[in-house]
mmCIF file with all atom_site columns, C-alpha atoms in Angstrom:
data_model
loop_
_atom_site.group_PDB
_atom_site.id
_atom_site.type_symbol
_atom_site.label_atom_id
_atom_site.label_alt_id
_atom_site.label_comp_id
_atom_site.label_asym_id
_atom_site.label_entity_id
_atom_site.label_seq_id
_atom_site.pdbx_PDB_ins_code
_atom_site.Cartn_x
_atom_site.Cartn_y
_atom_site.Cartn_z
_atom_site.occupancy
_atom_site.B_iso_or_equiv
_atom_site.pdbx_formal_charge
_atom_site.auth_seq_id
_atom_site.auth_comp_id
_atom_site.auth_asym_id
_atom_site.auth_atom_id
_atom_site.pdbx_PDB_model_num
ATOM 1  C CA . MET H 1 1  ? 4.395   -9.104  -11.532 1.00 57.00 ? 115 MET H CA 1
ATOM 2  C CA . THR H 1 2  ? 1.778   -8.150  -8.946  1.00 67.00 ? 116 THR H CA 1
ATOM 3  C CA . PRO H 1 3  ? 1.809   -5.030  -6.730  1.00 70.00 ? 117 PRO H CA 1
ATOM 4  C CA . PHE H 1 4  ? 2.257   -7.267  -3.839  1.00 76.00 ? 118 PHE H CA 1
ATOM 5  C CA . HIS H 1 5  ? 5.564   -8.606  -5.326  1.00 80.00 ? 119 HIS H CA 1
ATOM 6  C CA . LEU H 1 6  ? 6.816   -5.064  -5.586  1.00 80.00 ? 120 LEU H CA 1
ATOM 7  C CA . ILE H 1 7  ? 5.795   -4.396  -1.929  1.00 81.00 ? 121 ILE H CA 1
ATOM 8  C CA . GLU H 1 8  ? 7.845   -7.513  -0.885  1.00 85.00 ? 122 GLU H CA 1
ATOM 9  C CA . LEU H 1 9  ? 10.837  -6.188  -2.706  1.00 86.00 ? 123 LEU H CA 1
ATOM 10 C CA . ALA H 1 10 ? 10.441  -2.844  -1.001  1.00 84.00 ? 124 ALA H CA 1
ATOM 11 C CA . LYS H 1 11 ? 10.277  -4.438  2.352   1.00 85.00 ? 125 LYS H CA 1
ATOM 12 C CA . ARG H 1 12 ? 13.554  -6.332  1.637   1.00 87.00 ? 126 ARG H CA 1
ATOM 13 C CA . ALA H 1 13 ? 15.502  -3.481  0.316   1.00 89.00 ? 127 ALA H CA 1
ATOM 14 C CA . LYS H 1 14 ? 17.740  -1.414  2.534   1.00 89.00 ? 128 LYS H CA 1
ATOM 15 C CA . SER H 1 15 ? 17.559  1.715   0.322   1.00 90.00 ? 129 SER H CA 1
ATOM 16 C CA . SER H 1 16 ? 15.669  3.087   -2.685  1.00 89.00 ? 130 SER H CA 1
ATOM 17 C CA . GLU H 1 17 ? 18.686  2.400   -4.882  1.00 92.00 ? 131 GLU H CA 1
ATOM 18 C CA . GLU H 1 18 ? 18.693  -1.262  -3.695  1.00 92.00 ? 132 GLU H CA 1
ATOM 19 C CA . LEU H 1 19 ? 14.981  -1.488  -4.523  1.00 89.00 ? 133 LEU H CA 1
ATOM 20 C CA . VAL H 1 20 ? 15.701  -0.266  -8.099  1.00 90.00 ? 134 VAL H CA 1
ATOM 21 C CA . ALA H 1 21 ? 18.364  -3.030  -8.366  1.00 92.00 ? 135 ALA H CA 1
ATOM 22 C CA . LEU H 1 22 ? 16.129  -5.721  -7.051  1.00 90.00 ? 136 LEU H CA 1
ATOM 23 C CA . ALA H 1 23 ? 13.408  -4.696  -9.344  1.00 87.00 ? 137 ALA H CA 1
ATOM 24 C CA . LYS H 1 24 ? 15.785  -4.782  -12.307 1.00 89.00 ? 138 LYS H CA 1
ATOM 25 C CA . GLU H 1 25 ? 16.799  -8.396  -11.432 1.00 90.00 ? 139 GLU H CA 1
ATOM 26 C CA . GLU H 1 26 ? 13.103  -9.294  -11.408 1.00 85.00 ? 140 GLU H CA 1
ATOM 27 C CA . LYS H 1 27 ? 12.802  -7.546  -14.869 1.00 86.00 ? 141 LYS H CA 1
ATOM 28 C CA . ILE H 1 28 ? 10.616  -4.794  -13.360 1.00 83.00 ? 142 ILE H CA 1
ATOM 29 C CA . LYS H 1 29 ? 11.191  -1.243  -14.712 1.00 86.00 ? 143 LYS H CA 1
ATOM 30 C CA . LEU H 1 30 ? 11.202  1.024   -11.685 1.00 85.00 ? 144 LEU H CA 1
ATOM 31 C CA . SER H 1 31 ? 12.365  4.660   -11.663 1.00 89.00 ? 145 SER H CA 1
ATOM 32 C CA . LEU H 1 32 ? 14.312  5.929   -8.621  1.00 89.00 ? 146 LEU H CA 1
ATOM 33 C CA . ASP H 1 33 ? 11.441  8.366   -7.838  1.00 89.00 ? 147 ASP H CA 1
ATOM 34 C CA . ASP H 1 34 ? 8.890   5.544   -7.731  1.00 86.00 ? 148 ASP H CA 1
ATOM 35 C CA . ALA H 1 35 ? 11.346  3.354   -5.767  1.00 86.00 ? 149 ALA H CA 1
ATOM 36 C CA . CYS H 1 36 ? 11.594  6.152   -3.176  1.00 86.00 ? 150 CYS H CA 1
ATOM 37 C CA . ILE H 1 37 ? 7.858   6.213   -2.837  1.00 84.00 ? 151 ILE H CA 1
ATOM 38 C CA . TYR H 1 38 ? 7.638   2.494   -2.268  1.00 80.00 ? 152 TYR H CA 1
ATOM 39 C CA . PHE H 1 39 ? 10.665  2.398   0.085   1.00 83.00 ? 153 PHE H CA 1
ATOM 40 C CA . GLU H 1 40 ? 9.507   5.258   2.260   1.00 82.00 ? 154 GLU H CA 1
ATOM 41 C CA . ARG H 1 41 ? 6.039   3.665   2.533   1.00 81.00 ? 155 ARG H CA 1
ATOM 42 C CA . TRP H 1 42 ? 7.344   0.400   3.794   1.00 77.00 ? 156 TRP H CA 1
ATOM 43 C CA . HIS H 1 43 ? 10.138  1.711   5.970   1.00 76.00 ? 157 HIS H CA 1
ATOM 44 C CA . ASP H 1 44 ? 8.657   4.663   7.819   1.00 64.00 ? 158 ASP H CA 1
ATOM 45 C CA . ALA H 1 45 ? 6.759   2.543   10.403  1.00 54.00 ? 159 ALA H CA 1
ATOM 46 C CA . ASP H 1 46 ? 8.132   4.522   13.246  1.00 55.00 ? 160 ASP H CA 1
ATOM 47 C CA . GLU H 1 47 ? 6.508   7.740   12.095  1.00 57.00 ? 161 GLU H CA 1
ATOM 48 C CA . LEU H 1 48 ? 2.826   8.571   12.593  1.00 59.00 ? 162 LEU H CA 1
ATOM 49 C CA . GLY H 1 49 ? 0.916   10.043  9.674   1.00 60.00 ? 163 GLY H CA 1
ATOM 50 C CA . ASP H 1 50 ? -1.519  13.027  10.000  1.00 61.00 ? 164 ASP H CA 1
ATOM 51 C CA . ASP H 1 51 ? -4.509  10.644  10.329  1.00 62.00 ? 165 ASP H CA 1
ATOM 52 C CA . ASP H 1 52 ? -2.755  8.682   13.084  1.00 60.00 ? 166 ASP H CA 1
ATOM 53 C CA . LEU H 1 53 ? -1.787  11.801  15.042  1.00 60.00 ? 167 LEU H CA 1
ATOM 54 C CA . GLY H 1 54 ? -5.350  13.030  14.889  1.00 60.00 ? 168 GLY H CA 1
ATOM 55 C CA . GLU H 1 55 ? -6.523  9.759   16.356  1.00 58.00 ? 169 GLU H CA 1
ATOM 56 C CA . VAL H 1 56 ? -4.005  9.809   19.102  1.00 60.00 ? 170 VAL H CA 1
ATOM 57 C CA . GLY H 1 57 ? -5.213  13.335  20.079  1.00 56.00 ? 171 GLY H CA 1
ATOM 58 C CA . GLY H 1 58 ? -8.755  12.349  20.860  1.00 54.00 ? 172 GLY H CA 1
ATOM 59 C CA . GLY H 1 59 ? -11.855 10.418  20.100  1.00 52.00 ? 173 GLY H CA 1
ATOM 60 C CA . VAL H 1 60 ? -12.303 9.593   16.452  1.00 49.00 ? 174 VAL H CA 1
ATOM 61 C CA . ASP H 1 61 ? -15.471 8.168   15.087  1.00 53.00 ? 175 ASP H CA 1
ATOM 62 C CA . ARG H 1 62 ? -14.121 5.419   12.864  1.00 55.00 ? 176 ARG H CA 1
ATOM 63 C CA . THR H 1 63 ? -17.477 4.996   11.038  1.00 55.00 ? 177 THR H CA 1
ATOM 64 C CA . VAL H 1 64 ? -17.347 8.531   9.642   1.00 59.00 ? 178 VAL H CA 1
ATOM 65 C CA . GLY H 1 65 ? -15.234 8.673   6.498   1.00 70.00 ? 179 GLY H CA 1
ATOM 66 C CA . LYS H 1 66 ? -14.668 4.877   6.541   1.00 84.00 ? 180 LYS H CA 1
ATOM 67 C CA . THR H 1 67 ? -14.133 3.234   3.228   1.00 87.00 ? 181 THR H CA 1
ATOM 68 C CA . VAL H 1 68 ? -15.729 -0.100  2.520   1.00 91.00 ? 182 VAL H CA 1
ATOM 69 C CA . CYS H 1 69 ? -15.962 -2.487  -0.401  1.00 92.00 ? 183 CYS H CA 1
ATOM 70 C CA . GLU H 1 70 ? -18.902 -1.489  -2.568  1.00 91.00 ? 184 GLU H CA 1
ATOM 71 C CA . LEU H 1 71 ? -19.354 -5.197  -3.615  1.00 92.00 ? 185 LEU H CA 1
ATOM 72 C CA . CYS H 1 72 ? -19.531 -6.841  -0.126  1.00 94.00 ? 186 CYS H CA 1
ATOM 73 C CA . GLY H 1 73 ? -19.491 -3.942  2.364   1.00 92.00 ? 187 GLY H CA 1
ATOM 74 C CA . SER H 1 74 ? -16.354 -5.093  4.193   1.00 93.00 ? 188 SER H CA 1
ATOM 75 C CA . ASP H 1 75 ? -13.811 -2.602  5.543   1.00 90.00 ? 189 ASP H CA 1
ATOM 76 C CA . ASP H 1 76 ? -10.933 -5.051  5.170   1.00 91.00 ? 190 ASP H CA 1
ATOM 77 C CA . LEU H 1 77 ? -9.321  -3.300  2.296   1.00 90.00 ? 191 LEU H CA 1
ATOM 78 C CA . LEU H 1 78 ? -5.795  -3.014  0.967   1.00 88.00 ? 192 LEU H CA 1
ATOM 79 C CA . ILE H 1 79 ? -4.800  -0.121  -1.252  1.00 84.00 ? 193 ILE H CA 1
ATOM 80 C CA . ASP H 1 80 ? -4.151  -1.473  -4.758  1.00 79.00 ? 194 ASP H CA 1
ATOM 81 C CA . VAL H 1 81 ? -1.204  0.377   -6.432  1.00 76.00 ? 195 VAL H CA 1
ATOM 82 C CA . SER H 1 82 ? -2.884  0.141   -9.789  1.00 74.00 ? 196 SER H CA 1
ATOM 83 C CA . GLY H 1 83 ? -5.783  2.133   -8.349  1.00 79.00 ? 197 GLY H CA 1
ATOM 84 C CA . GLY H 1 84 ? -8.572  1.460   -5.990  1.00 84.00 ? 198 GLY H CA 1
ATOM 85 C CA . TYR H 1 85 ? -8.598  -1.245  -3.404  1.00 88.00 ? 199 TYR H CA 1
ATOM 86 C CA . PHE H 1 86 ? -8.275  -5.036  -2.930  1.00 90.00 ? 200 PHE H CA 1
ATOM 87 C CA . CYS H 1 87 ? -10.961 -6.500  -0.575  1.00 92.00 ? 201 CYS H CA 1
ATOM 88 C CA . ASN H 1 88 ? -9.602  -9.243  1.620   1.00 91.00 ? 202 ASN H CA 1
ATOM 89 C CA . SER H 1 89 ? -13.153 -10.414 2.290   1.00 93.00 ? 203 SER H CA 1
ATOM 90 C CA . CYS H 1 90 ? -14.539 -11.026 -1.182  1.00 94.00 ? 204 CYS H CA 1
ATOM 91 C CA . LYS H 1 91 ? -10.943 -11.246 -2.794  1.00 92.00 ? 205 LYS H CA 1
ATOM 92 C CA . ARG H 1 92 ? -11.900 -8.777  -5.528  1.00 91.00 ? 206 ARG H CA 1
ATOM 93 C CA . HIS H 1 93 ? -10.736 -5.399  -6.739  1.00 91.00 ? 207 HIS H CA 1
ATOM 94 C CA . CYS H 1 94 ? -13.047 -2.551  -5.803  1.00 90.00 ? 208 CYS H CA 1
ATOM 95 C CA . TRP H 1 95 ? -13.102 1.209   -5.828  1.00 88.00 ? 209 TRP H CA 1
ATOM 96 C CA . GLY H 1 96 ? -14.358 1.622   -2.243  1.00 87.00 ? 210 GLY H CA 1
ATOM 97 C CA . LYS H 1 97 ? -17.367 3.509   -0.953  1.00 88.00 ? 211 LYS H CA 1
ATOM 98 C CA . ARG H 1 98 ? -17.026 6.177   1.760   1.00 85.00 ? 212 ARG H CA 1
ATOM 99 C CA . LEU H 1 99 ? -19.506 5.975   4.625   1.00 79.00 ? 213 LEU H CA 1
#
């Protein structure tokens, strides 16, 4: 099982409880609390987070505080649920470096 597999299950589920059931079918042990976190992350697309709201309010310098791969310098990163990031450019796990 990869974190990406769990994300796909979370996207398919219609509730946190259904996510727990889908995970159980896949032989993945997932608590309801953890399922709520995954479900909310992939189903709250209509709501803006604090960072998004700040950007809507006015000019944001995207180079300040940007996280890049310390291995190749790319900013094409995905958050890895096991910790750190997955770099889409070099296809490796990294910890990220803040600029």
